[in-house]
Amino acid sequence: MTAELSSPDPASAAPPAVLRRRSSSGGGGLGRYILVRFLLIIPTVFILVTLVFLLMRTTGDPITAALGGKLTGPQLQERIHEAGYDRPLIVQYLEYLGNIVTGNFGSTLSDNRPVTQVLLTYGGATLELAFYALIVAFIVGIPLGMVAAYFRDRAPDAFLRIFAILCYATPVFFAGLLLKLVFAVWLQVLPVAGRASTGAELQMQFLQSKTGIYLIDALQTGNPEVIGDVLSHAVLPGVALGLLTAGVFLRLVRTNLIGTLGTDYVDSARSRGVTEFRLVRKHAYRPALIPIITVIGLQIALLLGGAVLTETTFEWKGLGFQLAHYLQARDFVAVQGIVALLAVIVAVTNFIVDIIAALIDPRVRY
Amino acid sequence: MRSASTRTTRVVASLAGTAAVALVLAGCSGGSTGGSTSGSAITIGTTDKVTVLDPAGSYDNGSFAVMNQVFPFLMNTPYGSPDVEPDIAESAEFTSPTEYTVKLKPGLKFANGNDLTSSDVKFTFDRQVAINDENGPASLLYNLDSVAAPDDTTVVFTLKSADDQVFPQILSSPAGPIVDEDVFSATELTSDEDIVAGKAFAGQYEITNYDFNNLISYKAFDGYEGVLGAAKSDQINVKYYADSSNLKLDIQEGNIDVAFRSLSATDIDDLKGNDKVKVVDGPGGEIRYIVFNFDTQPFGAKTPEADPAKALAVRQAVADLIDRDEIADQVYKGTYTPLYSYVPAGLTGATESLKAPYGDGNGGPDADKAKSTLEAAGVTGPVELSLQYSNDHYGPSSGDEYALIKDQLESSGLFTVNLETTEWVQYSKDRTTDVYPAYQLGWFPDYSDADNYLTPFFLTENFLANHYDNPAVNDLILKQAVTTDPAERTAIIEQIQDAVAADLSTVPYLQGAQVAVTGTTIEGTSDTLDASFKFRYGALTKG
Amino acid sequence: MTATTAQTRPKRSLVSRIPLFEQVRSSIGLQRGMLIAGVVITGVFVLTAVFAPLLAPYGFAQLRSDGTPFGAQEAPNAEHLLGTTVGGYDVLSRVIWGAQTAILTIVVSVILSIFAGIFLGLVSGYIGGWLDRVLVVVCDAIYAFPSLLLAIVMSIVISGGRSDLFGGILAASISITVVFIPQYFRVIRAETVRIKSEAYVESAKVIGTRAPRIVFRHVLRNATRSLPLLLTLNSSEALLTLAGLGFLGFGIEPTAAAEWGYDLNKSLSDVTSGIWWTSLFPGLAIVLAVLGITLLGESLNDLADPRLRGRRAALDTGAPTPDNGAEPHGAGATGESIVADDASTADDEERVS
């Protein structure tokens, strides 16, 4: 399940170690830290883009992928030659870099669409799914984490911790299968897959200002049936992906609450006779929230980072879904474009998270 | 439970209703109104994938399925027949051995109001050749020398080789959709958006809304005057799925009216027992076969123990041992049927050339026969055979299919099969460079003619590159292509199949059926599940 | 501090040297329950893998016994306790054999990640300078790469797209390795940088002892606290990636090995047709295996962390705090290390004094 997330562990988000542990060397201040940290985005993206470029070229070309079952060997070779895929790798690489620098991401090779358009269209869908998933994660993860911390080492805690581990241990395609079976087939209360039913999609198609984010489009139609339809389609994928993140939140909240519950600040409150429940809810919660906020930033990056399996399971036509498809078609240009976008999002989110961390805790700084 | 589902249906219906109103409004503002046929919109679900709408830029089933609805052809197959007739043409014939002349019907128009004249036809084929896109079908026009448009309704194709009997078929193939010269670019691919916005359609339908690989809405085009007749339903929506199990659930729950291509065998088997849907099938053009590389197969020409007789015996033993019925039943549950020749059943000239000579003579396997065949050729001990299949190109069941074939070959004690699978791109490269001694392939036809199942495979220079070389077969194939008398041509085609069956360049074993699953109120499905292998939405009606 | 406790504590009995024995003994209540559950599930998983040839009623690629085919999608019955799959395999046998494939993948990926990660972390931390900076940036970048995408590409690159047992296992292992190297790297590197600047290393240099050896020894000793969790995480990720690959159709050829993700993929359409046994059992196998490994890792981590162990147990032993570079799924992200820093800094000082 986690395998699908771009970087499985938000610990990655911890600022690069090179910056983190050098606190003693001092100097520079926040401004310098932000600048250096910002500049580090460039090599990160560059490395990823290069990696993808090289890896994709070793996996074959889009022409063979599409027409290997139709054309003869020489015919394929001729087409490959015409398209220039047999030129030296370094030439193709430099050309690609040149294009990127000038902002030209090219058109996809398999279906002839501008990459920027692909990114915009499917990015919206992925963003929307990430949004629903985060809501589920919040609603489920944070209160349950507080409950677990409150009942620490007692039955509810054990139950919730196992629940959190199960969230992580269940592959999303298996969870999706079960969810679909229960809610769509047996109970018939929710749709099977997709982002909206045909009727609702048609209505949204005729909007002047289509955003591609169905929730916004549905609100624009002002038709409650369309809004309901879009929301009902969002439930299962939102829950499947959200529970994965909810497990993370649950553990995070629990761990940090237990940590803060043991601090002097809470101890003194406890000695003043504040009830244990109130302690959890008021006193310990706030300090524990800070790490959670940082993790949320990371989770956004992770959710955007290619929910390949979630999107595939639920026909949610977003970036992860397209990534898998373009990979199969060996569409270098499309895969490079999508991965570059993901790299930028992840790098920028990490940057923002680091800056927030630095603002909260000056020791993190350079 | 029930109430929930009916409520959903009602919501969907009301949504579809408002959408239909919107569509009609949009249609009116566009200047043309739909046909007079009744019935509400039909929603079709498919797992096809579209790449580009431009006929010059795609050569895949998913895109061609769309083109068949919206673009006219000069030649096309009417419902229920594998043979081509003039579509938007009045006549089409050889006026000299190398000149094929097509007369268009007068007064044809595109949905955008532009005239459809011979100039558009010339433009269509000229750009197809000029663009020669790397993903396009231009290579099908191998025999086309030039196109001329002497007047508004006459088109003259000058061919390189004379009396090409396949050329009319090619006009119905992916290289054949006629496009509007005022909308399409002569030198590069035209984007889907421009095509839809330019309404460059003149088939049974025009596209009113195009959400790439998600949802396409069609409206009947009343200016179509071709062989298929006017579309029977006014509104068609096509939903694109990536996962066939979602498609299956949606047809089962009544969220869509038709599911066509591709449900898994298990799904179809299950839906057959469901009263709420109908399962309709027709002949399919897809075939599966095992290719033998004549150089590298056991006892092949480039192996240390090269021996043509033993090599042939090995192929014959495989043909003896394969239990086609078991594969069709167990793995495909009848969605594929046993295939005993190179040309699939349903096409003109199809035989059952492999049935009598191999196995028990009735289509079943015969281990004793295989054993004696091998012994007669002097092959002793189990033959070690490396068998390759593609796990990602021919559907999800290939793994089970080949596990069963391995099992069938091995349980006779005559073979030790080393089964391997490789992802498609590498597979395509390896198979033509003699890496695989024996391997799986499938074929989807470009046009419904026996030629398309013979020429690519059994000429000396062929698509398989398996070093099969039989000059007699080669000559016969070239001869049938220029034989003008249909009966004579059919006889030659049958002769070719018998000859190849004796050589066993490949062992064909399965033919895919076309299967559509529809709601109980949908009629007309069986009309279009024919040997043209083109699924026309225009045949469907919703009662 | 680990060093000091080890010296002052009386020599441990032979029994207590059995791995995990000490941990189980020192745990209490809920924690003990979770640890034992983790040990048991993981143990069953490993034993199943080892004794698969004895346990499984049939071979993983067996389609018929005594000449009669099993038949496809047979419901569970006396001959096939968990039924047969769409391809006509015995579900129980494939679930059991699947454990073997899973374990192999885990072992290969863990070995690869550990060696590469530790080596790079030590080198980077010890040498420092530009090499260090470059490695850190590269590691951070690779970390952002979608691991499943990497796995898919790897499966094509490594085996030339051939889905045999070896290729499938290597694809899942290497892609997971690539994603996990940065994590080992981060932990080891941080330790190395810290220990390198410690007084005793400086003095060792002065005396002429080879400093790298000292650093290496200390780093490894200290890092063993956080490595177990990282190891279990690594293992479960490897398993999930293997399953994900199989599910997306890049898995292992079914006659080459049994693989749960592949079987799940093949059983997708069974589920909607009411055939539940083909997907449920491989799915449960994945969930249980990951659950067991994660329970084990989490409990070990809790036991090593005074803030998280049981209240009474925390008072008994002043066990060291782990470096929080290695929490599952963000539980140890930036934020937490801020909270935890106080504890671990104090601990560190105590350890070196």
mmCIF file of N, CA and C in Angstrom, chain C residues 8 21 54 58 69 91 131 144 167 183 209 215 240 259 295 321 341 347:
data_model
loop_
_atom_site.group_PDB
_atom_site.id
_atom_site.type_symbol
_atom_site.label_atom_id
_atom_site.label_comp_id
_atom_site.label_asym_id
_atom_site.label_seq_id
_atom_site.Cartn_x
_atom_site.Cartn_y
_atom_site.Cartn_z
ATOM 1 N N THR C 8 28.423 -2.992 33.070
ATOM 2 C CA THR C 8 28.093 -3.137 34.485
ATOM 3 C C THR C 8 27.153 -4.312 34.719
ATOM 4 N N PHE C 21 14.480 -12.633 23.372
ATOM 5 C CA PHE C 21 14.073 -13.147 24.672
ATOM 6 C C PHE C 21 14.102 -12.042 25.718
ATOM 7 N N LEU C 54 6.878 -29.050 2.595
ATOM 8 C CA LEU C 54 6.210 -30.075 3.399
ATOM 9 C C LEU C 54 4.752 -29.727 3.647
ATOM 10 N N TYR C 58 0.035 -29.325 -2.654
ATOM 11 C CA TYR C 58 0.433 -29.495 -4.059
ATOM 12 C C TYR C 58 1.563 -28.521 -4.378
ATOM 13 N N PRO C 69 -7.336 -33.020 -14.028
ATOM 14 C CA PRO C 69 -7.117 -31.604 -13.715
ATOM 15 C C PRO C 69 -7.919 -31.184 -12.493
ATOM 16 N N VAL C 91 -5.408 -22.982 -4.227
ATOM 17 C CA VAL C 91 -5.189 -21.709 -3.533
ATOM 18 C C VAL C 91 -4.297 -21.886 -2.312
ATOM 19 N N LEU C 131 31.842 15.410 -0.960
ATOM 20 C CA LEU C 131 31.266 14.083 -1.152
ATOM 21 C C LEU C 131 30.009 13.940 -0.306
ATOM 22 N N ALA C 144 12.532 11.101 -3.048
ATOM 23 C CA ALA C 144 11.286 11.664 -3.557
ATOM 24 C C ALA C 144 10.773 10.898 -4.769
ATOM 25 N N GLY C 167 14.228 -12.557 -11.418
ATOM 26 C CA GLY C 167 14.008 -11.198 -11.878
ATOM 27 C C GLY C 167 12.958 -10.483 -11.044
ATOM 28 N N GLN C 183 17.422 6.063 3.944
ATOM 29 C CA GLN C 183 17.049 6.024 5.355
ATOM 30 C C GLN C 183 18.177 5.476 6.220
ATOM 31 N N THR C 209 45.760 5.490 17.206
ATOM 32 C CA THR C 209 44.879 4.397 16.837
ATOM 33 C C THR C 209 44.151 4.800 15.560
ATOM 34 N N VAL C 215 35.336 4.750 14.977
ATOM 35 C CA VAL C 215 34.073 5.339 14.558
ATOM 36 C C VAL C 215 33.119 4.240 14.094
ATOM 37 N N LEU C 240 5.233 -5.332 0.436
ATOM 38 C CA LEU C 240 4.144 -4.583 -0.190
ATOM 39 C C LEU C 240 4.496 -4.194 -1.629
ATOM 40 N N GLU C 259 3.108 -16.076 -6.006
ATOM 41 C CA GLU C 259 3.268 -14.708 -5.499
ATOM 42 C C GLU C 259 1.888 -14.147 -5.202
ATOM 43 N N LEU C 295 4.246 -5.217 13.840
ATOM 44 C CA LEU C 295 4.048 -5.330 15.291
ATOM 45 C C LEU C 295 5.386 -5.564 15.979
ATOM 46 N N THR C 321 17.328 6.198 24.116
ATOM 47 C CA THR C 321 16.327 6.627 23.155
ATOM 48 C C THR C 321 16.849 6.330 21.770
ATOM 49 N N ASP C 341 14.264 15.612 20.775
ATOM 50 C CA ASP C 341 15.655 16.041 20.823
ATOM 51 C C ASP C 341 16.202 16.167 22.236
ATOM 52 N N ASP C 347 20.745 12.089 26.600
ATOM 53 C CA ASP C 347 21.194 10.718 26.581
ATOM 54 C C ASP C 347 22.567 10.592 25.941
#
